[in-house]
CSV table of C-alpha atoms in Angstrom, one decimal:
chain,number,residue,atom,x,y,z
A,1,MET,CA,-9.6,-122.8,-8.2
A,2,ARG,CA,-8.0,-122.0,-11.5
A,3,VAL,CA,-4.2,-121.9,-11.7
A,4,LEU,CA,-3.9,-118.2,-12.6
A,5,ARG,CA,-6.2,-117.2,-9.7
A,6,LEU,CA,-4.2,-119.4,-7.3
A,7,ILE,CA,-0.9,-117.9,-8.4
A,8,ALA,CA,-2.4,-114.4,-7.9
A,9,VAL,CA,-3.4,-115.4,-4.3
A,10,LEU,CA,0.1,-116.8,-3.6
A,11,ASN,CA,1.8,-113.6,-5.0
A,12,ARG,CA,-0.5,-111.3,-3.0
A,13,THR,CA,-0.1,-113.3,0.2
A,14,PHE,CA,3.6,-114.3,0.2
A,15,GLY,CA,5.2,-112.2,-2.4
A,16,ARG,CA,5.8,-112.2,-6.2
A,17,ALA,CA,7.8,-115.3,-7.3
A,18,ARG,CA,7.8,-118.3,-9.5
A,19,TRP,CA,5.6,-120.7,-7.6
A,20,ARG,CA,5.7,-124.5,-8.1
A,21,LYS,CA,3.4,-127.2,-6.7
A,22,LEU,CA,5.3,-130.0,-5.1
A,23,LYS,CA,4.5,-133.2,-3.2
A,24,GLY,CA,6.3,-135.6,-0.9
A,25,VAL,CA,6.0,-138.1,1.9
A,26,ALA,CA,6.7,-137.4,5.6
A,27,VAL,CA,5.8,-138.7,9.0
A,28,VAL,CA,3.2,-136.4,10.6
A,29,GLN,CA,1.7,-136.2,14.1
A,30,LEU,CA,-2.1,-135.6,14.2
A,31,PRO,CA,-3.8,-133.6,17.0
A,32,ASN,CA,-4.8,-136.9,18.7
A,33,GLY,CA,-1.1,-137.8,19.1
A,34,ARG,CA,-1.0,-140.6,16.6
A,35,MET,CA,1.8,-140.6,14.0
A,36,TYR,CA,1.2,-141.5,10.3
A,37,LEU,CA,3.2,-141.7,7.1
A,38,ALA,CA,1.4,-139.1,4.9
A,39,GLU,CA,1.4,-137.7,1.4
A,40,LEU,CA,1.9,-133.9,1.5
A,41,HIS,CA,1.3,-131.2,-1.1
A,42,TRP,CA,2.6,-127.7,-0.9
A,43,TYR,CA,3.6,-124.6,-2.9
A,44,GLU,CA,7.2,-123.5,-3.0
A,45,ALA,CA,9.2,-120.5,-4.4
A,46,HIS,CA,12.9,-119.8,-4.4
A,47,GLY,CA,13.7,-117.3,-1.7
A,48,ILE,CA,10.3,-117.7,0.0
A,49,GLY,CA,10.2,-121.4,0.9
A,50,LYS,CA,7.3,-123.9,1.4
A,51,LYS,CA,3.8,-122.5,2.0
A,52,ALA,CA,0.3,-123.9,2.2
A,53,ILE,CA,1.3,-127.4,3.2
A,54,LYS,CA,-1.7,-129.8,3.1
A,55,ILE,CA,-2.0,-133.5,4.2
A,56,LYS,CA,-3.6,-135.1,1.1
A,57,ARG,CA,-3.8,-138.7,2.4
A,58,LEU,CA,-2.6,-140.9,5.3
A,59,LEU,CA,-0.7,-143.8,3.9
A,60,GLU,CA,0.0,-146.0,7.0
A,61,GLU,CA,0.5,-145.7,10.8
A,62,ALA,CA,4.1,-145.0,11.8
A,63,ASP,CA,5.8,-146.7,14.7
């Protein structure tokens, strides 16, 4: 999806703002109950918060 089209979708869905694509690492629990350290990607705008969080890859199993 092109960047301009994606920004238009974010503006229409969550409100007009200056959207940024961010990434980070967190411990996530999968539906099967197992916990993993995972790389996450999401979109964020000031005053709106984090939206469209996706697990991009599982790094290792957490304790």
